[in-house]
């Protein structure tokens, strides 16, 4: 299911009385195809068009970073002034992408930089001001350019929309009745700044309290978004439950438990127009669940591309495409790397991240070139070819709010081995992949060995591949769940009136 059952029941009871379409303005820090550092961009690039196909009217507000290239932009507002530490003047450009208006906040002193959030591994010290300006400019878009029923804010970078809406503009009739949704894509990133920086973003000291934005002596922008939201969503049902626990709550679990009646888990979708072996232009041969012959062609080509022997196509090939980080379970992989290298298996690995994990994989590439093909960095085309050419895909995450690669893997007939957490647990079942619960290297190694043994039963393995390829995790289902949530919030406002 795209949304947990209890939350879905609450929404549908209200939605039944109101079927009108919603008007939604999303606020985020990145979106494909304009700018991307992670999965947030994929969501903001795909969800609005999917909502539009369902009849919703939706627009998006983004910063105009240095690398953003806009085709035929229209300057729709010039010299909007906002206060964040000092007076900032921004302009607003609009482009239409896949039928959706994207409003870009143009403020070169803040956004015309080499990086998005950081440079050379160091966060920009004025990120609180940069994204304060984004949030205030988004309210300017709401006031002057796109009057919406719902403000849908994503992650900490949009977290200040709520405090501005509920405090700075609480008496402004322009915003009466506007509902606020905060979506948590990864609770590990919260936008934590010093207490002194609260005034720099134009907010009063009354918000420096545990009931508002105070967070263990600092301020927390994501907490502001949660506190003032009419609804909070996460990117999978399981993750909505996990973040209410101390283990996964990153010290916000108490707040989230107190708001659990407004907390909804809606599974992310994927774009099968881009990620499907039937249409993928980036792989050497296309294939489907009806004809898998092209997958062997893809495997042979991948082995050659990544420098592995291509004469043993029966040896199982494990793919990894990831950020190399502890959150992604690479400490477990480090624990078992030597042991698993003794198995009759090879690896196609793409990613970058913590130096110790990069060095580990490069070491194995040097010492076991027959089993480890490694590329450090990111290459979207190669990521597609790993999905198509690998037999097994590995995602042993410590926590995973949703995860997309395991869903891509299902469609490509690449059987996932995952830890049962977050969206990984929601999307993989025993008929389509392999899961382990205990966060330990031994549990991971045991599960890999179970998968390798299953691989030898060709008919059973093929059945597992086909069942995964037939799963539907398209954006249509996810957009339907969001549409229901929007109507639920609007129906509550109508009931109040």
C-alpha positions as a Python dict, from the first residue, in 0.01 Angstrom:
ca = {
    (1, 'X'): (0, 0, 0),
    (2, 'X'): (115, 354, -67),
    (3, 'X'): (-18, 483, 266),
    (4, 'X'): (-62, 306, 599),
    (5, 'X'): (-410, 167, 660),
    (6, 'X'): (-508, 374, 966),
    (7, 'X'): (-402, 700, 802),
    (8, 'X'): (-577, 605, 480),
    (9, 'X'): (-903, 538, 663),
    (10, 'X'): (-891, 879, 833),
    (11, 'X'): (-835, 1054, 501),
    (12, 'X'): (-1101, 868, 304),
    (13, 'X'): (-1372, 932, 563),
    (14, 'X'): (-1333, 1306, 506),
    (15, 'X'): (-1256, 1293, 134),
    (16, 'X'): (-1586, 1117, 64),
    (17, 'X'): (-1763, 1448, 134),
    (18, 'X'): (-1543, 1662, -91),
    (19, 'X'): (-1419, 1560, -437),
    (20, 'X'): (-1300, 1900, -563),
    (21, 'X'): (-948, 1934, -696),
    (22, 'X'): (-679, 2098, -486),
    (23, 'X'): (-437, 2374, -575),
    (24, 'X'): (-90, 2301, -438),
    (25, 'X'): (231, 2501, -417),
    (26, 'X'): (538, 2291, -338),
    (27, 'X'): (855, 2435, -188),
    (28, 'X'): (1181, 2242, -218),
    (29, 'X'): (1555, 2286, -264),
    (30, 'X'): (1604, 2062, -569),
    (31, 'X'): (1419, 1887, -849),
    (32, 'X'): (1509, 1692, -1159),
    (33, 'X'): (1594, 1777, -1431),
    (34, 'X'): (1713, 2114, -1298),
    (35, 'X'): (1931, 2025, -998),
    (36, 'X'): (1990, 1703, -807),
    (37, 'X'): (2196, 1584, -512),
    (38, 'X'): (1969, 1302, -395),
    (39, 'X'): (1630, 1133, -398),
    (40, 'X'): (1444, 1452, -303),
    (41, 'X'): (1507, 1582, -655),
    (42, 'X'): (1352, 1270, -810),
    (43, 'X'): (1037, 1317, -602),
    (44, 'X'): (994, 1685, -685),
    (45, 'X'): (1061, 1616, -1051),
    (46, 'X'): (803, 1336, -1077),
    (47, 'X'): (527, 1391, -818),
    (48, 'X'): (394, 1727, -948),
    (49, 'X'): (341, 1598, -1306),
    (50, 'X'): (174, 1286, -1164),
    (51, 'X'): (-59, 1506, -957),
    (52, 'X'): (-134, 1716, -1263),
    (53, 'X'): (-236, 1403, -1454),
    (54, 'X'): (-488, 1339, -1177),
    (55, 'X'): (-639, 1685, -1229),
    (56, 'X'): (-466, 1874, -948),
    (57, 'X'): (-325, 2221, -1012),
    (58, 'X'): (30, 2226, -881),
    (59, 'X'): (337, 2448, -901),
    (60, 'X'): (688, 2429, -751),
    (61, 'X'): (924, 2689, -598),
    (62, 'X'): (1300, 2626, -622),
    (63, 'X'): (1621, 2827, -582),
    (64, 'X'): (1796, 2930, -902),
    (65, 'X'): (2142, 2787, -843),
    (66, 'X'): (2443, 2857, -1064),
    (67, 'X'): (2412, 2530, -1254),
    (68, 'X'): (2042, 2561, -1329),
    (69, 'X'): (1979, 2610, -1700),
    (70, 'X'): (1629, 2730, -1789),
    (71, 'X'): (1482, 2713, -2138),
    (72, 'X'): (1286, 3027, -2232),
    (73, 'X'): (1224, 3149, -1875),
    (74, 'X'): (967, 3422, -1814),
    (75, 'X'): (1052, 3690, -1556),
    (76, 'X'): (722, 3700, -1364),
    (77, 'X'): (825, 3915, -1067),
    (78, 'X'): (1109, 4158, -1022),
    (79, 'X'): (1261, 4299, -705),
    (80, 'X'): (1069, 4117, -433),
    (81, 'X'): (1225, 4221, -102),
    (82, 'X'): (1256, 3994, 202),
    (83, 'X'): (1435, 4029, 535),
    (84, 'X'): (1684, 3768, 658),
    (85, 'X'): (1965, 3924, 854),
    (86, 'X'): (1950, 4210, 607),
    (87, 'X'): (1730, 4315, 317),
    (88, 'X'): (1750, 4078, 19),
    (89, 'X'): (1609, 4149, -325),
    (90, 'X'): (1503, 3854, -538),
    (91, 'X'): (1350, 3808, -880),
    (92, 'X'): (1129, 3520, -988),
    (93, 'X'): (1148, 3333, -1317),
    (94, 'X'): (897, 3076, -1438),
    (95, 'X'): (931, 2782, -1673),
    (96, 'X'): (678, 2513, -1758),
    (97, 'X'): (809, 2158, -1733),
    (98, 'X'): (583, 1861, -1806),
    (99, 'X'): (288, 2095, -1775),
    (100, 'X'): (389, 2218, -1428),
    (101, 'X'): (496, 2578, -1350),
    (102, 'X'): (834, 2594, -1177),
    (103, 'X'): (911, 2926, -1007),
    (104, 'X'): (1284, 2991, -962),
    (105, 'X'): (1402, 3230, -693),
    (106, 'X'): (1688, 3430, -841),
    (107, 'X'): (1918, 3581, -577),
    (108, 'X'): (2278, 3555, -703),
    (109, 'X'): (2454, 3649, -375),
    (110, 'X'): (2288, 3348, -208),
    (111, 'X'): (2244, 3090, -483),
    (112, 'X'): (2504, 3162, -753),
    (113, 'X'): (2769, 2942, -592),
    (114, 'X'): (2980, 2642, -682),
    (115, 'X'): (2780, 2410, -455),
    (116, 'X'): (2418, 2355, -358),
    (117, 'X'): (2442, 2312, 19),
    (118, 'X'): (2816, 2301, 70),
    (119, 'X'): (3155, 2338, -92),
    (120, 'X'): (3457, 2108, -49),
    (121, 'X'): (3263, 1913, 214),
    (122, 'X'): (3183, 2218, 429),
    (123, 'X'): (2828, 2352, 465),
    (124, 'X'): (2775, 2714, 371),
    (125, 'X'): (2764, 2904, 704),
    (126, 'X'): (2472, 3116, 582),
    (127, 'X'): (2248, 2826, 480),
    (128, 'X'): (1989, 2946, 732),
    (129, 'X'): (1970, 3277, 548),
    (130, 'X'): (1975, 3120, 202),
    (131, 'X'): (1677, 2898, 273),
    (132, 'X'): (1500, 3162, 479),
    (133, 'X'): (1496, 3372, 163),
    (134, 'X'): (1364, 3073, -35),
    (135, 'X'): (1080, 3025, 215),
    (136, 'X'): (983, 3392, 226),
    (137, 'X'): (999, 3416, -152),
    (138, 'X'): (771, 3112, -173),
    (139, 'X'): (514, 3302, 32),
    (140, 'X'): (560, 3586, -216),
    (141, 'X'): (477, 3344, -497),
    (142, 'X'): (169, 3237, -303),
    (143, 'X'): (63, 3598, -255),
    (144, 'X'): (128, 3737, -604),
    (145, 'X'): (155, 3453, -856),
    (146, 'X'): (-8, 3126, -749),
    (147, 'X'): (-282, 3134, -487),
    (148, 'X'): (-291, 2780, -350),
    (149, 'X'): (-500, 2586, -97),
    (150, 'X'): (-200, 2381, 17),
    (151, 'X'): (163, 2469, 83),
    (152, 'X'): (356, 2142, 55),
    (153, 'X'): (708, 2186, 199),
    (154, 'X'): (990, 1936, 164),
    (155, 'X'): (1267, 1876, 418),
    (156, 'X'): (1446, 2128, 641),
    (157, 'X'): (1527, 2370, 360),
    (158, 'X'): (1155, 2455, 343),
    (159, 'X'): (1102, 2425, 719),
    (160, 'X'): (1073, 2799, 785),
    (161, 'X'): (760, 2835, 571),
    (162, 'X'): (551, 2719, 868),
    (163, 'X'): (693, 2963, 1127),
    (164, 'X'): (660, 3252, 882),
    (165, 'X'): (307, 3152, 786),
    (166, 'X'): (183, 3099, 1144),
    (167, 'X'): (365, 3389, 1313),
    (168, 'X'): (494, 3662, 1084),
    (169, 'X'): (186, 3652, 859),
    (170, 'X'): (-70, 3511, 1101),
    (171, 'X'): (-291, 3821, 1070),
    (172, 'X'): (-263, 3848, 692),
    (173, 'X'): (-594, 3755, 526),
    (174, 'X'): (-403, 3649, 213),
    (175, 'X'): (-304, 3330, 391),
    (176, 'X'): (-623, 3255, 587),
    (177, 'X'): (-719, 2892, 536),
    (178, 'X'): (-389, 2794, 373),
    (179, 'X'): (-297, 2442, 484),
    (180, 'X'): (62, 2333, 540),
    (181, 'X'): (215, 1989, 476),
    (182, 'X'): (572, 1904, 574),
    (183, 'X'): (729, 1600, 408),
    (184, 'X'): (1029, 1437, 578),
    (185, 'X'): (1252, 1272, 320),
    (186, 'X'): (1532, 1191, 564),
    (187, 'X'): (1509, 1280, 933),
    (188, 'X'): (1886, 1258, 961),
    (189, 'X'): (1909, 1606, 809),
    (190, 'X'): (1725, 1871, 1012),
    (191, 'X'): (1882, 2213, 953),
    (192, 'X'): (2022, 2283, 1300),
    (193, 'X'): (2163, 2630, 1368),
    (194, 'X'): (2258, 2837, 1672),
    (195, 'X'): (2001, 3019, 1881),
    (196, 'X'): (2143, 3356, 1772),
    (197, 'X'): (2061, 3274, 1413),
    (198, 'X'): (1687, 3272, 1487),
    (199, 'X'): (1679, 3652, 1478),
    (200, 'X'): (1894, 3652, 1162),
    (201, 'X'): (1608, 3484, 976),
    (202, 'X'): (1360, 3744, 1100),
    (203, 'X'): (1186, 3540, 1369),
    (204, 'X'): (1123, 3651, 1727),
    (205, 'X'): (1269, 3503, 2044),
    (206, 'X'): (923, 3372, 2136),
    (207, 'X'): (992, 3086, 1894),
    (208, 'X'): (1297, 2982, 2094),
    (209, 'X'): (1099, 2743, 2310),
    (210, 'X'): (1057, 2364, 2324),
    (211, 'X'): (703, 2405, 2189),
    (212, 'X'): (835, 2583, 1879),
    (213, 'X'): (1186, 2573, 1728),
    (214, 'X'): (1424, 2532, 2023),
    (215, 'X'): (1626, 2211, 2001),
    (216, 'X'): (1871, 2130, 2282),
    (217, 'X'): (1993, 2490, 2295),
    (218, 'X'): (1993, 2540, 1918),
    (219, 'X'): (1718, 2601, 1663),
    (220, 'X'): (1591, 2329, 1430),
    (221, 'X'): (1436, 2433, 1098),
    (222, 'X'): (1277, 2096, 1028),
    (223, 'X'): (1122, 2100, 1375),
    (224, 'X'): (961, 2432, 1284),
    (225, 'X'): (812, 2269, 977),
    (226, 'X'): (678, 1979, 1185),
    (227, 'X'): (536, 2188, 1469),
    (228, 'X'): (332, 2418, 1242),
    (229, 'X'): (221, 2161, 983),
    (230, 'X'): (-140, 2055, 942),
    (231, 'X'): (-7, 1719, 820),
    (232, 'X'): (334, 1554, 822),
    (233, 'X'): (428, 1288, 570),
    (234, 'X'): (719, 1055, 526),
    (235, 'X'): (823, 870, 212),
    (236, 'X'): (712, 524, 324),
    (237, 'X'): (463, 379, 577),
    (238, 'X'): (729, 186, 768),
    (239, 'X'): (947, 497, 803),
    (240, 'X'): (650, 687, 950),
    (241, 'X'): (646, 430, 1230),
    (242, 'X'): (1024, 410, 1272),
    (243, 'X'): (1082, 782, 1323),
    (244, 'X'): (857, 773, 1630),
    (245, 'X'): (1119, 556, 1802),
    (246, 'X'): (1442, 673, 1972),
    (247, 'X'): (1643, 451, 1736),
    (248, 'X'): (1534, 635, 1421),
    (249, 'X'): (1386, 957, 1558),
    (250, 'X'): (1707, 1164, 1579),
    (251, 'X'): (1579, 1326, 1900),
    (252, 'X'): (1252, 1431, 1736),
    (253, 'X'): (1072, 1107, 1816),
    (254, 'X'): (883, 1259, 2110),
    (255, 'X'): (750, 1543, 1895),
    (256, 'X'): (653, 1302, 1618),
    (257, 'X'): (473, 1072, 1863),
    (258, 'X'): (280, 1373, 1992),
    (259, 'X'): (171, 1447, 1633),
    (260, 'X'): (110, 1088, 1523),
    (261, 'X'): (-256, 1164, 1442),
    (262, 'X'): (-125, 1400, 1172),
    (263, 'X'): (158, 1173, 1052),
    (264, 'X'): (111, 981, 726),
    (265, 'X'): (345, 740, 547),
    (266, 'X'): (313, 762, 169),
    (267, 'X'): (548, 549, -38),
    (268, 'X'): (750, 726, -306),
    (269, 'X'): (690, 621, -663),
    (270, 'X'): (936, 577, -947),
    (271, 'X'): (932, 702, -1304),
    (272, 'X'): (907, 396, -1528),
    (273, 'X'): (946, 619, -1834),
    (274, 'X'): (1310, 649, -1724),
    (275, 'X'): (1368, 332, -1524),
    (276, 'X'): (1239, 32, -1717),
    (277, 'X'): (1433, -217, -1931),
    (278, 'X'): (1158, -209, -2193),
    (279, 'X'): (1229, 155, -2285),
    (280, 'X'): (1571, 237, -2135),
    (281, 'X'): (1798, 393, -2402),
    (282, 'X'): (2105, 369, -2175),
    (283, 'X'): (2132, -12, -2173),
    (284, 'X'): (2275, -227, -2456),
    (285, 'X'): (1965, -444, -2500),
    (286, 'X'): (1605, -398, -2398),
    (287, 'X'): (1401, -674, -2238),
    (288, 'X'): (1082, -745, -2042),
    (289, 'X'): (931, -1006, -1813),
    (290, 'X'): (804, -1181, -2128),
    (291, 'X'): (1148, -1199, -2290),
    (292, 'X'): (1450, -1189, -2060),
    (293, 'X'): (1712, -1264, -2324),
    (294, 'X'): (1830, -904, -2332),
    (295, 'X'): (1933, -920, -1966),
    (296, 'X'): (2215, -1162, -2047),
    (297, 'X'): (2337, -921, -2315),
    (298, 'X'): (2335, -645, -2054),
    (299, 'X'): (2528, -860, -1809),
    (300, 'X'): (2801, -943, -2059),
    (301, 'X'): (2837, -578, -2159),
    (302, 'X'): (2849, -463, -1796),
    (303, 'X'): (3123, -711, -1708),
    (304, 'X'): (3333, -579, -1995),
    (305, 'X'): (3262, -214, -1911),
    (306, 'X'): (3355, -244, -1546),
    (307, 'X'): (3663, -458, -1608),
    (308, 'X'): (3546, -800, -1491),
    (309, 'X'): (3598, -1129, -1677),
    (310, 'X'): (3307, -1181, -1914),
    (311, 'X'): (3364, -1548, -1990),
    (312, 'X'): (3171, -1677, -1686),
    (313, 'X'): (2816, -1551, -1725),
    (314, 'X'): (2688, -1812, -1478),
    (315, 'X'): (2872, -1649, -1187),
    (316, 'X'): (2620, -1429, -1000),
    (317, 'X'): (2691, -1058, -1025),
    (318, 'X'): (2599, -832, -731),
    (319, 'X'): (2537, -465, -808),
    (320, 'X'): (2578, -168, -575),
    (321, 'X'): (2487, 191, -668),
    (322, 'X'): (2498, 410, -361),
    (323, 'X'): (2645, 682, -151),
    (324, 'X'): (2920, 512, 50),
    (325, 'X'): (2802, 590, 403),
    (326, 'X'): (2733, 413, 730),
    (327, 'X'): (2362, 493, 690),
    (328, 'X'): (2367, 279, 376),
    (329, 'X'): (2513, -18, 564),
    (330, 'X'): (2867, -1, 432),
    (331, 'X'): (3010, -77, 774),
    (332, 'X'): (2837, -416, 743),
    (333, 'X'): (2981, -466, 396),
    (334, 'X'): (3326, -382, 535),
    (335, 'X'): (3279, -647, 805),
    (336, 'X'): (3208, -923, 552),
    (337, 'X'): (3396, -806, 241),
    (338, 'X'): (3679, -1056, 284),
    (339, 'X'): (3444, -1345, 358),
    (340, 'X'): (3206, -1272, 71),
    (341, 'X'): (3498, -1236, -170),
    (342, 'X'): (3563, -1607, -114),
    (343, 'X'): (3221, -1694, -256),
    (344, 'X'): (3167, -1765, -625),
    (345, 'X'): (3038, -1414, -690),
    (346, 'X'): (3152, -1084, -842),
    (347, 'X'): (3060, -720, -777),
    (348, 'X'): (2981, -417, -993),
    (349, 'X'): (3009, -115, -763),
    (350, 'X'): (2937, 252, -833),
    (351, 'X'): (2937, 531, -579),
    (352, 'X'): (3134, 769, -361),
    (353, 'X'): (3131, 892, -5),
    (354, 'X'): (3330, 822, 309),
    (355, 'X'): (3700, 785, 230),
    (356, 'X'): (3738, 460, 425),
    (357, 'X'): (3475, 287, 212),
    (358, 'X'): (3612, 426, -113),
    (359, 'X'): (3958, 300, -12),
    (360, 'X'): (3816, -41, 83),
    (361, 'X'): (3656, -95, -256),
    (362, 'X'): (3963, 30, -444),
    (363, 'X'): (4174, -209, -239),
    (364, 'X'): (3958, -503, -343),
    (365, 'X'): (3964, -383, -703),
    (366, 'X'): (4346, -395, -694),
    (367, 'X'): (4378, -725, -506),
    (368, 'X'): (4077, -912, -654),
    (369, 'X'): (4028, -766, -1004),
    (370, 'X'): (3851, -1088, -1109),
    (371, 'X'): (3569, -1020, -861),
    (372, 'X'): (3548, -646, -794),
    (373, 'X'): (3466, -391, -1061),
    (374, 'X'): (3459, -47, -899),
    (375, 'X'): (3391, 307, -1018),
    (376, 'X'): (3424, 586, -763),
    (377, 'X'): (3196, 877, -848),
    (378, 'X'): (2851, 896, -1000),
    (379, 'X'): (2754, 808, -1355),
    (380, 'X'): (2381, 796, -1428),
    (381, 'X'): (2427, 592, -1746),
    (382, 'X'): (2638, 333, -1567),
    (383, 'X'): (2381, 321, -1285),
    (384, 'X'): (2121, 212, -1542),
    (385, 'X'): (2355, -52, -1683),
    (386, 'X'): (2430, -192, -1338),
    (387, 'X'): (2057, -223, -1270),
    (388, 'X'): (2014, -406, -1600),
    (389, 'X'): (2327, -621, -1592),
    (390, 'X'): (2348, -735, -1230),
    (391, 'X'): (2171, -1045, -1097),
    (392, 'X'): (2141, -922, -737),
    (393, 'X'): (2124, -570, -595),
    (394, 'X'): (2258, -501, -245),
    (395, 'X'): (2105, -243, -5),
    (396, 'X'): (2185, -330, 360),
    (397, 'X'): (2088, 13, 496),
    (398, 'X'): (2099, 103, 862),
    (399, 'X'): (1784, 303, 787),
    (400, 'X'): (1619, 389, 457),
    (401, 'X'): (1327, 634, 446),
    (402, 'X'): (1212, 495, 112),
    (403, 'X'): (1488, 391, -124),
    (404, 'X'): (1452, 392, -500),
    (405, 'X'): (1720, 156, -624),
    (406, 'X'): (1548, -151, -483),
    (407, 'X'): (1235, -50, -677),
    (408, 'X'): (1437, 7, -993),
    (409, 'X'): (1597, -333, -938),
    (410, 'X'): (1260, -507, -923),
    (411, 'X'): (1163, -367, -1263),
    (412, 'X'): (1499, -473, -1414),
    (413, 'X'): (1471, -829, -1282),
    (414, 'X'): (1765, -772, -1048),
    (415, 'X'): (1672, -941, -722),
    (416, 'X'): (1726, -717, -415),
    (417, 'X'): (1901, -818, -94),
    (418, 'X'): (1799, -558, 165),
    (419, 'X'): (1773, -490, 534),
    (420, 'X'): (1411, -486, 656),
    (421, 'X'): (1387, -117, 735),
    (422, 'X'): (1181, 177, 608),
    (423, 'X'): (1082, 164, 244),
    (424, 'X'): (1300, -141, 186),
    (425, 'X'): (1071, -341, 411),
    (426, 'X'): (761, -193, 246),
    (427, 'X'): (865, -281, -109),
    (428, 'X'): (1043, -616, -86),
    (429, 'X'): (872, -941, 14),
    (430, 'X'): (988, -1305, 9),
    (431, 'X'): (850, -1357, -341),
    (432, 'X'): (1062, -1077, -490),
    (433, 'X'): (1380, -1055, -280),
    (434, 'X'): (1570, -1131, 39),
    (435, 'X'): (1555, -941, 369),
    (436, 'X'): (1735, -955, 703),
    (437, 'X'): (1647, -769, 1023),
    (438, 'X'): (1942, -779, 1262),
    (439, 'X'): (2190, -504, 1184),
    (440, 'X'): (2505, -716, 1173),
    (441, 'X'): (2759, -829, 919),
    (442, 'X'): (2682, -1193, 991),
    (443, 'X'): (2311, -1144, 917),
    (444, 'X'): (2402, -977, 589),
    (445, 'X'): (2648, -1252, 496),
    (446, 'X'): (2394, -1524, 575),
    (447, 'X'): (2133, -1354, 358),
    (448, 'X'): (2375, -1315, 66),
    (449, 'X'): (2457, -1685, 92),
    (450, 'X'): (2086, -1774, 91),
    (451, 'X'): (2042, -1563, -224),
    (452, 'X'): (2342, -1724, -392),
    (453, 'X'): (2205, -2071, -318),
    (454, 'X'): (1865, -1970, -458),
    (455, 'X'): (2036, -1840, -772),
    (456, 'X'): (2142, -2193, -857),
    (457, 'X'): (1775, -2297, -894),
    (458, 'X'): (1724, -2132, -1231),
    (459, 'X'): (1346, -2181, -1257),
    (460, 'X'): (1282, -2054, -906),
    (461, 'X'): (1513, -1757, -964),
    (462, 'X'): (1342, -1669, -1291),
    (463, 'X'): (1002, -1677, -1117),
    (464, 'X'): (1134, -1438, -853),
    (465, 'X'): (1267, -1205, -1123),
    (466, 'X'): (935, -1201, -1309),
    (467, 'X'): (729, -1138, -994),
    (468, 'X'): (947, -839, -915),
    (469, 'X'): (923, -703, -1269),
    (470, 'X'): (543, -714, -1250),
    (471, 'X'): (526, -502, -934),
    (472, 'X'): (382, -154, -988),
    (473, 'X'): (542, 124, -784),
    (474, 'X'): (464, 399, -1030),
    (475, 'X'): (387, 754, -919),
    (476, 'X'): (19, 705, -999),
    (477, 'X'): (-53, 525, -671),
    (478, 'X'): (158, 768, -467),
    (479, 'X'): (-2, 1071, -632),
    (480, 'X'): (-342, 925, -550),
    (481, 'X'): (-248, 905, -183),
    (482, 'X'): (-128, 1265, -182),
    (483, 'X'): (-445, 1377, -361),
    (484, 'X'): (-649, 1209, -88),
    (485, 'X'): (-445, 1387, 180),
    (486, 'X'): (-491, 1727, 13),
    (487, 'X'): (-867, 1677, -5),
    (488, 'X'): (-872, 1558, 354),
    (489, 'X'): (-712, 1883, 470),
    (490, 'X'): (-939, 2094, 252),
    (491, 'X'): (-1246, 1909, 382),
    (492, 'X'): (-1138, 1986, 739),
    (493, 'X'): (-1120, 2357, 654),
    (494, 'X'): (-1465, 2342, 492),
    (495, 'X'): (-1602, 2169, 801),
    (496, 'X'): (-1464, 2453, 1018),
    (497, 'X'): (-1629, 2712, 795),
}
